[in-house]
């Protein structure tokens, strides 16, 4: 059974570092979601992440760094990539960049690809990486394909028998994973929408961001690209205009939905129509819906601009057919 240790507590940082040095995976809070962190340079440590999550090993991991100098020891930065890092790090932007010849990131973390996904998180996670002195591979701290955790309680519900340590930093500020961007040949390609809106990236760089196309026949080069992902136990029905008996309704902006009196429960991602609030609530509402025992979740339309792009991406993958 996992132990939960509070942040901030002076002893927590030291105990976490000790566990990481033993090659263990530790659940840590970030501004996006809780991550399952382990030494990105240690094959056995990375294997412990895949084992705990039940994650396919062809699905690469993000390596989290404490600063751009640590990142530059492992990946090659173009002027455009540096501009992005300067604008959005620390923060919810992951860059997929060519590996440097001297990188110590283990091929298990990159799925053997010539690129690596790197991010500099905010707050405690960044402090932990700096104190540890090596990048930490840290996918979301949940079983593979399931709803991402935004609280220590979510991690405990999903992984309590599979890991030893959960660091409790409260609820995640953003609530959806990072935006993943491939910087290649002077262009920008969106691999996963997330906590940094595409509009903000285009404003900073003055360049259009190409949306990623279908996965059919392609190699996964970043996390979050599987068609079915972020899925609750209950079936998910999107862009509903009515509610069927036995469904839980997740709506947005206080807008009523026909037949909502038949719903098992009604949850509003943001009664005021704030997409930031909606993103922060999304995964927690999925968890609550599953806990209710409802067989299906009906989700009302969500605007597609700004953080709505990331929310709709997660909803689409949650509703996708499952193997």
CSV table of N, CA and C in Angstrom, one decimal, residues 155-303:
chain,number,residue,atom,x,y,z
A,155,UNK,N,-4.7,9.3,-7.4
A,155,UNK,CA,-3.6,8.4,-7.6
A,155,UNK,C,-3.8,7.1,-6.7
A,156,UNK,N,-4.1,7.4,-5.4
A,156,UNK,CA,-4.3,6.3,-4.5
A,156,UNK,C,-5.4,5.3,-5.0
A,157,UNK,N,-6.5,5.8,-5.5
A,157,UNK,CA,-7.6,5.0,-6.0
A,157,UNK,C,-7.1,4.1,-7.1
A,158,UNK,N,-6.2,4.5,-7.9
A,158,UNK,CA,-5.8,3.8,-9.1
A,158,UNK,C,-4.5,2.9,-8.9
A,159,UNK,N,-3.5,3.4,-8.1
A,159,UNK,CA,-2.2,2.8,-8.1
A,159,UNK,C,-1.8,2.4,-6.7
A,160,UNK,N,-2.6,2.4,-5.7
A,160,UNK,CA,-2.2,2.3,-4.3
A,160,UNK,C,-1.4,1.0,-4.1
A,161,UNK,N,-1.7,-0.1,-4.8
A,161,UNK,CA,-1.1,-1.4,-4.7
A,161,UNK,C,0.1,-1.6,-5.6
A,162,UNK,N,0.4,-0.6,-6.4
A,162,UNK,CA,1.4,-0.7,-7.4
A,162,UNK,C,2.7,0.1,-7.2
A,163,UNK,N,2.6,1.1,-6.3
A,163,UNK,CA,3.7,2.0,-6.0
A,163,UNK,C,3.8,2.2,-4.5
A,164,UNK,N,4.9,2.8,-4.1
A,164,UNK,CA,5.2,2.9,-2.7
A,164,UNK,C,5.0,4.3,-2.1
A,165,UNK,N,5.0,5.4,-2.9
A,165,UNK,CA,5.0,6.7,-2.4
A,165,UNK,C,4.2,7.7,-3.3
A,166,UNK,N,3.3,8.4,-2.6
A,166,UNK,CA,2.5,9.5,-3.3
A,166,UNK,C,2.8,10.8,-2.5
A,167,UNK,N,3.2,11.8,-3.3
A,167,UNK,CA,3.4,13.1,-2.6
A,167,UNK,C,2.2,14.0,-2.9
A,168,UNK,N,1.6,14.5,-1.8
A,168,UNK,CA,0.3,15.2,-1.9
A,168,UNK,C,0.5,16.7,-1.9
A,169,UNK,N,0.3,17.3,-3.1
A,169,UNK,CA,0.4,18.7,-3.2
A,169,UNK,C,-0.9,19.4,-3.5
A,170,UNK,N,-2.0,18.7,-3.1
A,170,UNK,CA,-3.4,19.3,-3.4
A,170,UNK,C,-3.8,19.1,-4.8
A,171,UNK,N,-4.8,19.8,-5.2
A,171,UNK,CA,-5.4,19.7,-6.5
A,171,UNK,C,-4.5,20.4,-7.6
A,172,UNK,N,-4.4,19.9,-8.8
A,172,UNK,CA,-3.5,20.5,-9.8
A,172,UNK,C,-4.2,21.7,-10.3
A,173,UNK,N,-3.4,22.7,-10.6
A,173,UNK,CA,-3.9,24.0,-11.0
A,173,UNK,C,-4.5,24.0,-12.4
A,174,UNK,N,-3.9,23.3,-13.3
A,174,UNK,CA,-4.4,23.3,-14.7
A,174,UNK,C,-5.4,22.2,-15.0
A,175,UNK,N,-5.0,21.0,-14.6
A,175,UNK,CA,-6.0,19.9,-14.6
A,175,UNK,C,-6.0,19.1,-15.9
A,176,UNK,N,-5.3,19.5,-17.0
A,176,UNK,CA,-5.1,18.7,-18.2
A,176,UNK,C,-3.6,18.6,-18.4
A,177,UNK,N,-3.2,17.6,-19.2
A,177,UNK,CA,-1.7,17.5,-19.5
A,177,UNK,C,-1.2,18.6,-20.3
A,178,UNK,N,0.1,18.6,-20.4
A,178,UNK,CA,0.8,19.6,-21.2
A,178,UNK,C,0.5,19.6,-22.7
A,179,UNK,N,0.7,20.7,-23.3
A,179,UNK,CA,0.6,20.8,-24.8
A,179,UNK,C,2.0,20.2,-25.3
A,180,UNK,N,1.9,19.3,-26.3
A,180,UNK,CA,3.1,18.7,-26.9
A,180,UNK,C,3.3,19.2,-28.3
A,181,UNK,N,4.5,19.8,-28.5
A,181,UNK,CA,4.8,20.4,-29.8
A,181,UNK,C,6.1,19.9,-30.4
A,182,UNK,N,6.0,19.4,-31.6
A,182,UNK,CA,7.3,19.0,-32.3
A,182,UNK,C,7.8,20.2,-33.0
A,183,UNK,N,9.1,20.5,-32.8
A,183,UNK,CA,9.8,21.6,-33.4
A,183,UNK,C,10.7,21.0,-34.5
A,184,UNK,N,10.4,21.2,-35.8
A,184,UNK,CA,11.1,20.4,-36.8
A,184,UNK,C,11.2,21.2,-38.1
A,185,UNK,N,12.4,21.4,-38.6
A,185,UNK,CA,12.6,22.1,-39.9
A,185,UNK,C,12.0,23.5,-39.9
A,186,UNK,N,12.1,24.2,-38.8
A,186,UNK,CA,11.6,25.5,-38.7
A,186,UNK,C,10.1,25.6,-38.6
A,187,UNK,N,9.4,24.5,-38.5
A,187,UNK,CA,8.0,24.5,-38.3
A,187,UNK,C,7.5,23.9,-37.0
A,188,UNK,N,6.2,24.1,-36.7
A,188,UNK,CA,5.7,23.7,-35.4
A,188,UNK,C,4.5,22.7,-35.7
A,189,UNK,N,4.5,21.5,-35.0
A,189,UNK,CA,3.5,20.6,-35.2
A,189,UNK,C,2.9,20.2,-33.9
A,190,UNK,N,1.6,20.4,-33.7
A,190,UNK,CA,0.9,20.0,-32.5
A,190,UNK,C,0.6,18.5,-32.4
A,191,UNK,N,1.2,17.9,-31.4
A,191,UNK,CA,1.0,16.5,-31.2
A,191,UNK,C,-0.1,16.2,-30.2
A,192,UNK,N,-0.2,17.1,-29.2
A,192,UNK,CA,-1.3,16.9,-28.3
A,192,UNK,C,-1.7,18.3,-27.7
A,193,UNK,N,-2.9,18.7,-27.9
A,193,UNK,CA,-3.3,20.0,-27.2
A,193,UNK,C,-3.3,19.8,-25.7
A,194,UNK,N,-3.0,20.9,-25.0
A,194,UNK,CA,-3.0,20.8,-23.5
A,194,UNK,C,-3.1,22.2,-22.9
A,195,UNK,N,-2.3,22.3,-21.8
A,195,UNK,CA,-2.4,23.5,-20.9
A,195,UNK,C,-2.0,24.8,-21.5
A,196,UNK,N,-1.2,24.8,-22.6
A,196,UNK,CA,-0.9,26.1,-23.3
A,196,UNK,C,-1.7,26.1,-24.6
A,197,UNK,N,-2.6,27.1,-24.7
A,197,UNK,CA,-3.4,27.1,-26.0
A,197,UNK,C,-2.5,27.4,-27.2
A,198,UNK,N,-2.9,26.8,-28.3
A,198,UNK,CA,-2.2,27.0,-29.6
A,198,UNK,C,-2.1,28.5,-29.9
A,199,UNK,N,-3.2,29.2,-29.6
A,199,UNK,CA,-3.2,30.6,-30.0
A,199,UNK,C,-2.1,31.4,-29.3
A,200,UNK,N,-1.8,31.0,-28.1
A,200,UNK,CA,-0.7,31.7,-27.4
A,200,UNK,C,0.7,31.3,-28.0
A,201,UNK,N,0.9,30.1,-28.5
A,201,UNK,CA,2.1,29.7,-29.2
A,201,UNK,C,2.3,30.5,-30.5
A,202,UNK,N,1.2,30.5,-31.2
A,202,UNK,CA,1.3,31.3,-32.5
A,202,UNK,C,1.5,32.7,-32.3
A,203,UNK,N,1.0,33.3,-31.3
A,203,UNK,CA,1.2,34.7,-31.0
A,203,UNK,C,2.7,35.0,-30.6
A,204,UNK,N,3.3,34.1,-29.9
A,204,UNK,CA,4.7,34.3,-29.4
A,204,UNK,C,5.6,34.1,-30.6
A,205,UNK,N,5.4,33.1,-31.4
A,205,UNK,CA,6.3,32.7,-32.5
A,205,UNK,C,6.1,33.4,-33.8
A,206,UNK,N,4.8,33.9,-34.0
A,206,UNK,CA,4.5,34.4,-35.3
A,206,UNK,C,4.4,33.4,-36.4
A,207,UNK,N,4.2,32.1,-36.0
A,207,UNK,CA,4.2,31.0,-37.0
A,207,UNK,C,2.9,30.2,-36.8
A,208,UNK,N,2.4,29.7,-37.8
A,208,UNK,CA,1.2,28.8,-37.7
A,208,UNK,C,1.6,27.4,-37.1
A,209,UNK,N,0.7,26.9,-36.3
A,209,UNK,CA,1.0,25.5,-35.7
A,209,UNK,C,0.2,24.5,-36.5
A,210,UNK,N,0.8,23.6,-37.1
A,210,UNK,CA,0.2,22.5,-37.9
A,210,UNK,C,-0.5,21.5,-36.9
A,211,UNK,N,-1.8,21.3,-37.1
A,211,UNK,CA,-2.4,20.3,-36.3
A,211,UNK,C,-2.0,18.9,-36.8
A,212,UNK,N,-1.9,18.0,-35.8
A,212,UNK,CA,-1.5,16.6,-36.1
A,212,UNK,C,-2.6,15.9,-36.8
A,213,UNK,N,-2.3,15.1,-37.8
A,213,UNK,CA,-3.4,14.3,-38.5
A,213,UNK,C,-3.6,13.0,-37.8
A,214,UNK,N,-4.2,12.1,-38.4
A,214,UNK,CA,-4.6,10.8,-37.9
A,214,UNK,C,-3.3,9.9,-37.6
A,215,UNK,N,-3.5,9.0,-36.6
A,215,UNK,CA,-2.4,8.2,-36.2
A,215,UNK,C,-2.2,6.9,-37.1
A,216,UNK,N,-3.1,6.7,-38.0
A,216,UNK,CA,-3.1,5.5,-38.8
A,216,UNK,C,-1.7,5.2,-39.4
A,217,UNK,N,-1.1,4.1,-39.0
A,217,UNK,CA,0.2,3.7,-39.6
A,217,UNK,C,1.4,4.5,-39.1
A,218,UNK,N,1.2,5.4,-38.2
A,218,UNK,CA,2.3,6.2,-37.7
A,218,UNK,C,3.0,5.7,-36.5
A,219,UNK,N,4.2,6.1,-36.3
A,219,UNK,CA,4.9,5.8,-35.0
A,219,UNK,C,4.6,6.8,-34.0
A,220,UNK,N,4.3,6.3,-32.7
A,220,UNK,CA,4.0,7.3,-31.7
A,220,UNK,C,5.3,8.0,-31.3
A,221,UNK,N,5.3,9.3,-31.4
A,221,UNK,CA,6.5,10.1,-31.0
A,221,UNK,C,6.3,10.9,-29.8
A,222,UNK,N,5.1,10.8,-29.2
A,222,UNK,CA,4.8,11.6,-27.9
A,222,UNK,C,3.7,10.9,-27.2
A,223,UNK,N,3.6,11.2,-25.9
A,223,UNK,CA,2.4,10.6,-25.1
A,223,UNK,C,1.1,11.2,-25.6
A,224,UNK,N,0.0,10.5,-25.2
A,224,UNK,CA,-1.3,11.1,-25.4
A,224,UNK,C,-1.8,11.0,-26.8
A,225,UNK,N,-1.2,10.2,-27.7
A,225,UNK,CA,-1.6,10.2,-29.1
A,225,UNK,C,-2.4,8.9,-29.4
A,226,UNK,N,-2.6,8.0,-28.5
A,226,UNK,CA,-3.4,6.8,-28.7
A,226,UNK,C,-4.8,7.3,-29.0
A,227,UNK,N,-5.5,6.6,-29.8
A,227,UNK,CA,-6.9,7.0,-30.2
A,227,UNK,C,-7.8,6.9,-28.9
A,228,UNK,N,-7.7,5.8,-28.2
A,228,UNK,CA,-8.5,5.6,-27.0
A,228,UNK,C,-7.6,5.9,-25.8
A,229,UNK,N,-8.0,6.9,-25.0
A,229,UNK,CA,-7.1,7.3,-23.9
A,229,UNK,C,-8.0,8.1,-22.9
A,230,UNK,N,-7.5,8.4,-21.7
A,230,UNK,CA,-8.1,9.2,-20.7
A,230,UNK,C,-9.6,8.7,-20.4
A,231,UNK,N,-9.8,7.4,-20.4
A,231,UNK,CA,-11.1,6.9,-20.4
A,231,UNK,C,-11.6,6.5,-19.1
A,232,UNK,N,-12.8,7.0,-18.7
A,232,UNK,CA,-13.5,6.4,-17.5
A,232,UNK,C,-14.0,5.1,-17.7
A,233,UNK,N,-14.6,4.4,-16.7
A,233,UNK,CA,-15.2,3.1,-16.9
A,233,UNK,C,-16.5,3.2,-17.6
A,234,UNK,N,-17.2,4.3,-17.3
A,234,UNK,CA,-18.5,4.5,-18.0
A,234,UNK,C,-18.3,4.9,-19.5
A,235,UNK,N,-19.2,4.5,-20.3
A,235,UNK,CA,-19.2,5.0,-21.7
A,235,UNK,C,-19.4,6.5,-21.7
A,236,UNK,N,-18.8,7.2,-22.7
A,236,UNK,CA,-18.9,8.6,-22.9
A,236,UNK,C,-19.6,8.9,-24.2
A,237,UNK,N,-20.6,9.8,-24.1
A,237,UNK,CA,-21.4,10.3,-25.2
A,237,UNK,C,-21.2,11.8,-25.3
A,238,UNK,N,-20.8,12.3,-26.5
A,238,UNK,CA,-20.3,13.6,-26.6
A,238,UNK,C,-21.4,14.5,-27.4
A,239,UNK,N,-21.2,15.8,-27.1
A,239,UNK,CA,-22.0,16.8,-27.8
A,239,UNK,C,-23.5,16.5,-27.8
A,240,UNK,N,-24.0,16.2,-26.6
A,240,UNK,CA,-25.4,15.7,-26.5
A,240,UNK,C,-26.3,16.9,-26.5
A,241,UNK,N,-27.5,16.6,-27.0
A,241,UNK,CA,-28.6,17.6,-26.9
A,241,UNK,C,-29.7,17.1,-26.1
A,242,UNK,N,-29.6,15.9,-25.5
A,242,UNK,CA,-30.6,15.3,-24.7
A,242,UNK,C,-29.9,14.4,-23.7
A,243,UNK,N,-30.6,14.0,-22.6
A,243,UNK,CA,-30.1,13.1,-21.6
A,243,UNK,C,-31.0,11.9,-21.6
A,244,UNK,N,-30.3,10.7,-21.6
A,244,UNK,CA,-31.0,9.4,-21.5
A,244,UNK,C,-31.1,9.0,-20.0
A,245,UNK,N,-32.1,8.2,-19.7
A,245,UNK,CA,-32.2,7.7,-18.3
A,245,UNK,C,-31.0,6.9,-17.9
A,246,UNK,N,-30.5,7.1,-16.7
A,246,UNK,CA,-29.3,6.4,-16.2
A,246,UNK,C,-28.0,7.1,-16.5
A,247,UNK,N,-28.0,8.2,-17.3
A,247,UNK,CA,-26.7,8.9,-17.6
A,247,UNK,C,-26.4,9.9,-16.5
A,248,UNK,N,-25.2,10.2,-16.4
A,248,UNK,CA,-24.7,11.4,-15.7
A,248,UNK,C,-24.5,12.5,-16.7
A,249,UNK,N,-24.9,13.7,-16.4
A,249,UNK,CA,-24.7,14.8,-17.4
A,249,UNK,C,-23.6,15.7,-16.9
A,250,UNK,N,-22.6,15.9,-17.8
A,250,UNK,CA,-21.6,16.9,-17.6
A,250,UNK,C,-21.9,18.0,-18.6
A,251,UNK,N,-22.2,19.2,-18.1
A,251,UNK,CA,-22.5,20.3,-19.0
A,251,UNK,C,-21.5,21.4,-18.8
A,252,UNK,N,-21.8,22.5,-19.5
A,252,UNK,CA,-20.8,23.7,-19.5
A,252,UNK,C,-21.6,25.0,-19.6
A,253,UNK,N,-21.1,26.0,-18.8
A,253,UNK,CA,-21.7,27.3,-18.9
A,253,UNK,C,-23.1,27.5,-18.4
A,254,UNK,N,-23.6,26.5,-17.5
A,254,UNK,CA,-24.9,26.6,-17.0
A,254,UNK,C,-26.0,26.4,-17.9
A,255,UNK,N,-25.7,26.0,-19.2
A,255,UNK,CA,-26.8,25.8,-20.2
A,255,UNK,C,-27.5,24.5,-19.9
A,256,UNK,N,-28.8,24.5,-19.8
A,256,UNK,CA,-29.6,23.3,-19.5
A,256,UNK,C,-29.6,22.4,-20.8
A,257,UNK,N,-29.8,21.1,-20.5
A,257,UNK,CA,-29.9,20.1,-21.6
A,257,UNK,C,-31.3,19.4,-21.5
A,258,UNK,N,-31.9,19.2,-22.6
A,258,UNK,CA,-33.2,18.6,-22.6
A,258,UNK,C,-33.1,17.2,-22.0
A,259,UNK,N,-34.1,17.0,-21.1
A,259,UNK,CA,-34.2,15.7,-20.4
A,259,UNK,C,-33.2,15.5,-19.2
A,260,UNK,N,-32.6,16.6,-18.8
A,260,UNK,CA,-31.6,16.5,-17.7
A,260,UNK,C,-32.3,16.1,-16.4
A,261,UNK,N,-33.6,16.2,-16.3
A,261,UNK,CA,-34.3,15.7,-15.1
A,261,UNK,C,-34.2,14.2,-14.9
A,262,UNK,N,-33.8,13.5,-16.0
A,262,UNK,CA,-33.6,12.1,-16.0
A,262,UNK,C,-32.2,11.7,-15.6
A,263,UNK,N,-31.3,12.6,-15.5
A,263,UNK,CA,-29.9,12.3,-15.2
A,263,UNK,C,-29.7,11.8,-13.8
A,264,UNK,N,-28.8,10.8,-13.6
A,264,UNK,CA,-28.4,10.4,-12.3
A,264,UNK,C,-27.9,11.5,-11.5
A,265,UNK,N,-27.1,12.4,-12.1
A,265,UNK,CA,-26.6,13.6,-11.5
A,265,UNK,C,-26.2,14.6,-12.6
A,266,UNK,N,-26.1,15.8,-12.2
A,266,UNK,CA,-25.6,16.9,-13.1
A,266,UNK,C,-24.4,17.6,-12.6
A,267,UNK,N,-23.4,17.6,-13.4
A,267,UNK,CA,-22.1,18.4,-13.0
A,267,UNK,C,-21.8,19.4,-14.1
A,268,UNK,N,-21.5,20.6,-13.7
A,268,UNK,CA,-21.2,21.6,-14.6
A,268,UNK,C,-19.7,22.0,-14.6
A,269,UNK,N,-19.0,21.8,-15.7
A,269,UNK,CA,-17.5,22.0,-15.7
A,269,UNK,C,-17.2,23.4,-15.3
A,270,UNK,N,-18.0,24.4,-15.7
A,270,UNK,CA,-17.9,25.8,-15.3
A,270,UNK,C,-19.2,26.5,-15.5
A,271,UNK,N,-19.9,26.7,-14.4
A,271,UNK,CA,-21.2,27.4,-14.6
A,271,UNK,C,-21.1,28.8,-15.2
A,272,UNK,N,-19.9,29.4,-15.0
A,272,UNK,CA,-19.7,30.8,-15.6
A,272,UNK,C,-19.1,30.7,-17.0
A,273,UNK,N,-18.8,29.5,-17.6
A,273,UNK,CA,-18.3,29.4,-18.9
A,273,UNK,C,-16.8,29.7,-19.0
A,274,UNK,N,-16.1,29.4,-17.9
A,274,UNK,CA,-14.6,29.7,-17.9
A,274,UNK,C,-13.9,28.4,-18.3
A,275,UNK,N,-13.2,28.4,-19.4
A,275,UNK,CA,-12.5,27.2,-19.9
A,275,UNK,C,-11.4,26.7,-19.0
A,276,UNK,N,-10.7,27.6,-18.3
A,276,UNK,CA,-9.7,27.2,-17.4
A,276,UNK,C,-10.3,26.4,-16.2
A,277,UNK,N,-11.4,26.9,-15.7
A,277,UNK,CA,-12.1,26.1,-14.7
A,277,UNK,C,-12.6,24.8,-15.2
A,278,UNK,N,-13.1,24.8,-16.4
A,278,UNK,CA,-13.6,23.5,-17.0
A,278,UNK,C,-12.4,22.5,-17.1
A,279,UNK,N,-11.3,22.9,-17.6
A,279,UNK,CA,-10.1,22.0,-17.7
A,279,UNK,C,-9.7,21.5,-16.4
A,280,UNK,N,-9.7,22.3,-15.4
A,280,UNK,CA,-9.3,21.9,-14.0
A,280,UNK,C,-10.2,20.9,-13.4
A,281,UNK,N,-11.5,20.9,-13.8
A,281,UNK,CA,-12.5,20.0,-13.3
A,281,UNK,C,-12.7,18.7,-14.1
A,282,UNK,N,-12.3,18.7,-15.3
A,282,UNK,CA,-12.7,17.6,-16.2
A,282,UNK,C,-12.4,16.2,-15.7
A,283,UNK,N,-11.1,15.9,-15.3
A,283,UNK,CA,-10.8,14.6,-14.9
A,283,UNK,C,-11.4,14.2,-13.6
A,284,UNK,N,-11.5,15.2,-12.7
A,284,UNK,CA,-12.2,15.0,-11.4
A,284,UNK,C,-13.6,14.6,-11.6
A,285,UNK,N,-14.3,15.2,-12.5
A,285,UNK,CA,-15.7,14.9,-12.8
A,285,UNK,C,-15.8,13.5,-13.4
A,286,UNK,N,-14.9,13.1,-14.3
A,286,UNK,CA,-14.9,11.7,-14.8
A,286,UNK,C,-14.8,10.8,-13.6
A,287,UNK,N,-13.9,11.0,-12.7
A,287,UNK,CA,-13.7,10.2,-11.5
A,287,UNK,C,-15.0,10.1,-10.7
A,288,UNK,N,-15.6,11.2,-10.5
A,288,UNK,CA,-16.9,11.3,-9.7
A,288,UNK,C,-18.0,10.5,-10.4
A,289,UNK,N,-18.0,10.6,-11.7
A,289,UNK,CA,-19.1,9.9,-12.5
A,289,UNK,C,-18.9,8.4,-12.4
A,290,UNK,N,-17.7,7.9,-12.4
A,290,UNK,CA,-17.4,6.5,-12.3
A,290,UNK,C,-17.8,6.0,-10.9
A,291,UNK,N,-17.5,6.9,-9.9
A,291,UNK,CA,-17.8,6.5,-8.5
A,291,UNK,C,-19.3,6.4,-8.2
A,292,UNK,N,-20.1,7.1,-9.0
A,292,UNK,CA,-21.5,7.1,-8.9
A,292,UNK,C,-22.1,5.7,-9.4
A,293,UNK,N,-21.4,5.0,-10.2
A,293,UNK,CA,-21.9,3.8,-10.7
A,293,UNK,C,-22.7,4.0,-12.0
A,294,UNK,N,-22.8,5.2,-12.5
A,294,UNK,CA,-23.6,5.4,-13.7
A,294,UNK,C,-23.0,4.6,-14.9
A,295,UNK,N,-23.8,4.1,-15.8
A,295,UNK,CA,-23.3,3.3,-16.9
A,295,UNK,C,-22.8,4.2,-18.0
A,296,UNK,N,-23.2,5.5,-18.1
A,296,UNK,CA,-22.8,6.3,-19.2
A,296,UNK,C,-22.7,7.8,-18.7
A,297,UNK,N,-21.9,8.5,-19.5
A,297,UNK,CA,-21.7,9.9,-19.2
A,297,UNK,C,-22.1,10.7,-20.4
A,298,UNK,N,-23.0,11.6,-20.3
A,298,UNK,CA,-23.4,12.5,-21.4
A,298,UNK,C,-22.8,13.8,-21.3
A,299,UNK,N,-22.0,14.3,-22.3
A,299,UNK,CA,-21.3,15.5,-22.2
A,299,UNK,C,-21.8,16.5,-23.2
A,300,UNK,N,-22.2,17.7,-22.7
A,300,UNK,CA,-22.7,18.7,-23.6
A,300,UNK,C,-21.6,19.3,-24.4
A,301,UNK,N,-21.9,20.0,-25.5
A,301,UNK,CA,-20.8,20.7,-26.3
A,301,UNK,C,-20.0,21.6,-25.5
A,302,UNK,N,-18.6,21.6,-25.8
A,302,UNK,CA,-17.7,22.5,-25.1
A,302,UNK,C,-17.1,23.4,-26.3
A,303,UNK,N,-16.9,24.7,-26.1
A,303,UNK,CA,-16.3,25.5,-27.1
A,303,UNK,C,-14.9,25.0,-27.5
